[in-house]
PDB file of C-alpha atoms in Angstrom:
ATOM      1  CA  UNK A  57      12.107  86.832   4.968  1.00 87.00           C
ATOM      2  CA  UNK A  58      14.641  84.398   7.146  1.00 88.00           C
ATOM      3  CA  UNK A  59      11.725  83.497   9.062  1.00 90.00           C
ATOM      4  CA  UNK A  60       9.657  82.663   5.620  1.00 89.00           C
ATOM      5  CA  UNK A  61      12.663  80.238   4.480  1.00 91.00           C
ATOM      6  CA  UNK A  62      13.124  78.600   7.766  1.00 92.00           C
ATOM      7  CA  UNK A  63       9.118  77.872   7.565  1.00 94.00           C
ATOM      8  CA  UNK A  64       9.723  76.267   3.975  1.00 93.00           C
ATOM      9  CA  UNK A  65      12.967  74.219   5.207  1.00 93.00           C
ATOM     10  CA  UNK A  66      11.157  72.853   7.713  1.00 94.00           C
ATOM     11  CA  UNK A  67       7.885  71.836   5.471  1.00 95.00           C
ATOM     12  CA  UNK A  68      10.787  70.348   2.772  1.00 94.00           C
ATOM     13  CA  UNK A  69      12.444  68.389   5.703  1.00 95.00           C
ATOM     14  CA  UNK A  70       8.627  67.184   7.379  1.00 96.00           C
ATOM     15  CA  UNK A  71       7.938  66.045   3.841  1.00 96.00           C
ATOM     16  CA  UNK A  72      11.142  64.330   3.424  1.00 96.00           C
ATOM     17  CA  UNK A  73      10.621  62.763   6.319  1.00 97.00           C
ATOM     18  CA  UNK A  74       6.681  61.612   5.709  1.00 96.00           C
ATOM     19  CA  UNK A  75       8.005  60.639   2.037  1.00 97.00           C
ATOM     20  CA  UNK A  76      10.354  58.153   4.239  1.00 97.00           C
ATOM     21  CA  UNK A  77       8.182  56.979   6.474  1.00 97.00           C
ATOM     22  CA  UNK A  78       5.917  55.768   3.562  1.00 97.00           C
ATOM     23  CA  UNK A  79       8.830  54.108   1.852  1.00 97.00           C
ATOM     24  CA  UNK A  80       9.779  52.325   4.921  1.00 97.00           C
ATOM     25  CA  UNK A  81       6.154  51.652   5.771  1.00 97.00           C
ATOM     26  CA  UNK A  82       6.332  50.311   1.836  1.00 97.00           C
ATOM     27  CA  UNK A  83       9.083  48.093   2.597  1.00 97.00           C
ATOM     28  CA  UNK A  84       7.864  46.636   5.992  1.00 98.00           C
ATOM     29  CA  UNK A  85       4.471  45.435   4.267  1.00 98.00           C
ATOM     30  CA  UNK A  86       6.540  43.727   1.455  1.00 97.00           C
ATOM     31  CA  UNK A  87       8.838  42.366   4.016  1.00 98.00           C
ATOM     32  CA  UNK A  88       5.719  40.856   6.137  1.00 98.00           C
ATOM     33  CA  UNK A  89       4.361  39.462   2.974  1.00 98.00           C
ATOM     34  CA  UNK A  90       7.224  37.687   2.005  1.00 98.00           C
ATOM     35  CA  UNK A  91       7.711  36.398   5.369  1.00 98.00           C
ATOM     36  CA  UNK A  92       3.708  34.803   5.201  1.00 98.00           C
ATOM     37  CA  UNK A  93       4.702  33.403   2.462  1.00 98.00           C
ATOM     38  CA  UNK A  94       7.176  32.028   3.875  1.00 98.00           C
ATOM     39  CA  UNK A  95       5.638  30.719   6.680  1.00 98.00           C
ATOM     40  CA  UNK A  96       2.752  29.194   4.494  1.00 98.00           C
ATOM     41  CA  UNK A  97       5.806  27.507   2.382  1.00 98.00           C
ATOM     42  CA  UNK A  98       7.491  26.201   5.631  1.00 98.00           C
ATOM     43  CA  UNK A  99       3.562  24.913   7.057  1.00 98.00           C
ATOM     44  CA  UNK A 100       3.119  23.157   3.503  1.00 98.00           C
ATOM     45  CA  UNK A 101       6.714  21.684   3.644  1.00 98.00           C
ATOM     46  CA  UNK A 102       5.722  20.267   7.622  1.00 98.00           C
ATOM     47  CA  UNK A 103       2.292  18.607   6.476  1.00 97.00           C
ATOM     48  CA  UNK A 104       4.576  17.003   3.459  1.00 97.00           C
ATOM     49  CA  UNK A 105       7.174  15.850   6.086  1.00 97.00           C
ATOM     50  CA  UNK A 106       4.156  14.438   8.713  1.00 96.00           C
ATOM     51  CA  UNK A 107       2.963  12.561   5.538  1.00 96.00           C
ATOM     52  CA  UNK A 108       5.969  11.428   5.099  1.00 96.00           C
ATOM     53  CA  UNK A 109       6.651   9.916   8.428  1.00 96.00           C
ATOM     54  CA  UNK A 110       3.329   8.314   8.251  1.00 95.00           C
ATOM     55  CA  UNK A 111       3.826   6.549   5.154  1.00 95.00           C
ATOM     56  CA  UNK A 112       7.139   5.770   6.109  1.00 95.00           C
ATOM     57  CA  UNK A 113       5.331   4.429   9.632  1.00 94.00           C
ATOM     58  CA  UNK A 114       3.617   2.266   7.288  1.00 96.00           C
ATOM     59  CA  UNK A 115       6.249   0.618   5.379  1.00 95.00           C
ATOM     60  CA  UNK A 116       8.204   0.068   8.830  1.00 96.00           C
ATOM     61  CA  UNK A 117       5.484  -1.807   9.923  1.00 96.00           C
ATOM     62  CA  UNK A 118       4.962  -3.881   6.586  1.00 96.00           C
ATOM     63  CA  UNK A 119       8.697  -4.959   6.685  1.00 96.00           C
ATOM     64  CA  UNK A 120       8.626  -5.936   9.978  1.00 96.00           C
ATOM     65  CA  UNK A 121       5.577  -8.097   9.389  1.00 96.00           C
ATOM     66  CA  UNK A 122       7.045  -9.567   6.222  1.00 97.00           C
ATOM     67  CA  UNK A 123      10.315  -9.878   8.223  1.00 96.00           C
ATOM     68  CA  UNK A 124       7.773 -12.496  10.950  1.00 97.00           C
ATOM     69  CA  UNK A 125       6.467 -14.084   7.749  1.00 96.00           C
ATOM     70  CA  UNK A 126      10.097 -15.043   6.594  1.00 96.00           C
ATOM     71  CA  UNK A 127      11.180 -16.213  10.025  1.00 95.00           C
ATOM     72  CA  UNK A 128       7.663 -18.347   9.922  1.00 95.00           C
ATOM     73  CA  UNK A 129       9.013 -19.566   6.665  1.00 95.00           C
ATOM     74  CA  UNK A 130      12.598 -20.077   7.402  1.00 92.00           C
ATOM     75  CA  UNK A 131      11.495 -22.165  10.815  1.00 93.00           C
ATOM     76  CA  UNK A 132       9.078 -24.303   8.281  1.00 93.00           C
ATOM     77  CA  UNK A 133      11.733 -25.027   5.821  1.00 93.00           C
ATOM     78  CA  UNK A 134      13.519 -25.783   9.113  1.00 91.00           C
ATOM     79  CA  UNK A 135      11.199 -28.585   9.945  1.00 91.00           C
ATOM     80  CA  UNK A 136      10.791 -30.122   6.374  1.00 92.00           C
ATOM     81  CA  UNK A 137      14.458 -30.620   6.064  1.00 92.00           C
ATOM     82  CA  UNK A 138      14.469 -32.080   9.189  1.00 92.00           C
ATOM     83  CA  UNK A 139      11.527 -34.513   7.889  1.00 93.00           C
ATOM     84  CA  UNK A 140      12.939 -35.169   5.073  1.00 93.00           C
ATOM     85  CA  UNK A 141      17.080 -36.425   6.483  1.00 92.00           C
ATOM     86  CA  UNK A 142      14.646 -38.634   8.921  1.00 94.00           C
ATOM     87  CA  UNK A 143      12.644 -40.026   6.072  1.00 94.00           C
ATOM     88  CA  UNK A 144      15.594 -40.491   3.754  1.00 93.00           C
ATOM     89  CA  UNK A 145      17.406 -41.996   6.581  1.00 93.00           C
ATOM     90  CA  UNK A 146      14.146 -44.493   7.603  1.00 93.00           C
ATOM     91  CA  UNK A 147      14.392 -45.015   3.634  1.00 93.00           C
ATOM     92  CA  UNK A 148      18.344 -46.059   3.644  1.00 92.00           C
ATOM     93  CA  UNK A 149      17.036 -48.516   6.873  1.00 91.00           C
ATOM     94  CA  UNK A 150      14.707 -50.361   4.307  1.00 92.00           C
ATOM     95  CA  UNK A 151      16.355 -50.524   1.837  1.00 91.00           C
ATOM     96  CA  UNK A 152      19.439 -51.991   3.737  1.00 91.00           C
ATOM     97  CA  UNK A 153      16.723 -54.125   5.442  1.00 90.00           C
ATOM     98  CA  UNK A 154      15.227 -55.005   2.392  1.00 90.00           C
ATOM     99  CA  UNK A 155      18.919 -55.780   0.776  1.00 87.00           C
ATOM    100  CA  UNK A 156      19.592 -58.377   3.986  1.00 87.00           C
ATOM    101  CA  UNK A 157      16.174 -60.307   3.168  1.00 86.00           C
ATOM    102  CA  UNK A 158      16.783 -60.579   0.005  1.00 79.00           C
ATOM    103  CA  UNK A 159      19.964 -62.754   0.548  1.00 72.00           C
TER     104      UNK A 159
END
């Protein structure tokens, strides 16, 4: 009779413990799914962040070459203002020129 119970403890506790193993073994597949998930989240997130730095790449480079195209214009402005104080100063000449003929 002892013997008989001791047999059935020790099925009850082996199928305790299976019953727990399959839990756990339950949990640890949810647990790696969630984690793949995460992973695919943090892969899509990286491709979003390399586009990002490509485009941004890109609009670097376009200010910079609209930054040249100012400094082309700024220089030619430059010039012309210098062309124009020499012509307005070769006007004032003639006209002061002009001014001593007259009289």
């Amino acid at each position: 009779e002892e013997l008989r119970r001791q047999m059935q403890k020790s099925q009850q506790a082996m199928l305790e413990k299976d019953q727990l193993v399959e839990r756990l073994q339950g949990d640890l597949a949810e647990t790696n799914q969630a984690n793949a998930n995460k992973a695919d989240q943090i892969a899509e997130l990286n491709a979003e962040l390399q586009d990002s730095k490509v485009s941004l790449g890109h609009r670097a480079a376009e200010i910079s070459r609209l930054q040249q195209e100012l400094e082309a214009v700024r220089q030619e402005t430059g010039w012309q203002m210098e062309e124009m104080l020499t012509l307005k100063q070769g006007k004032t000449q003639l006209q002061a020129l002009a001014s001593g003929l007259q009289q």
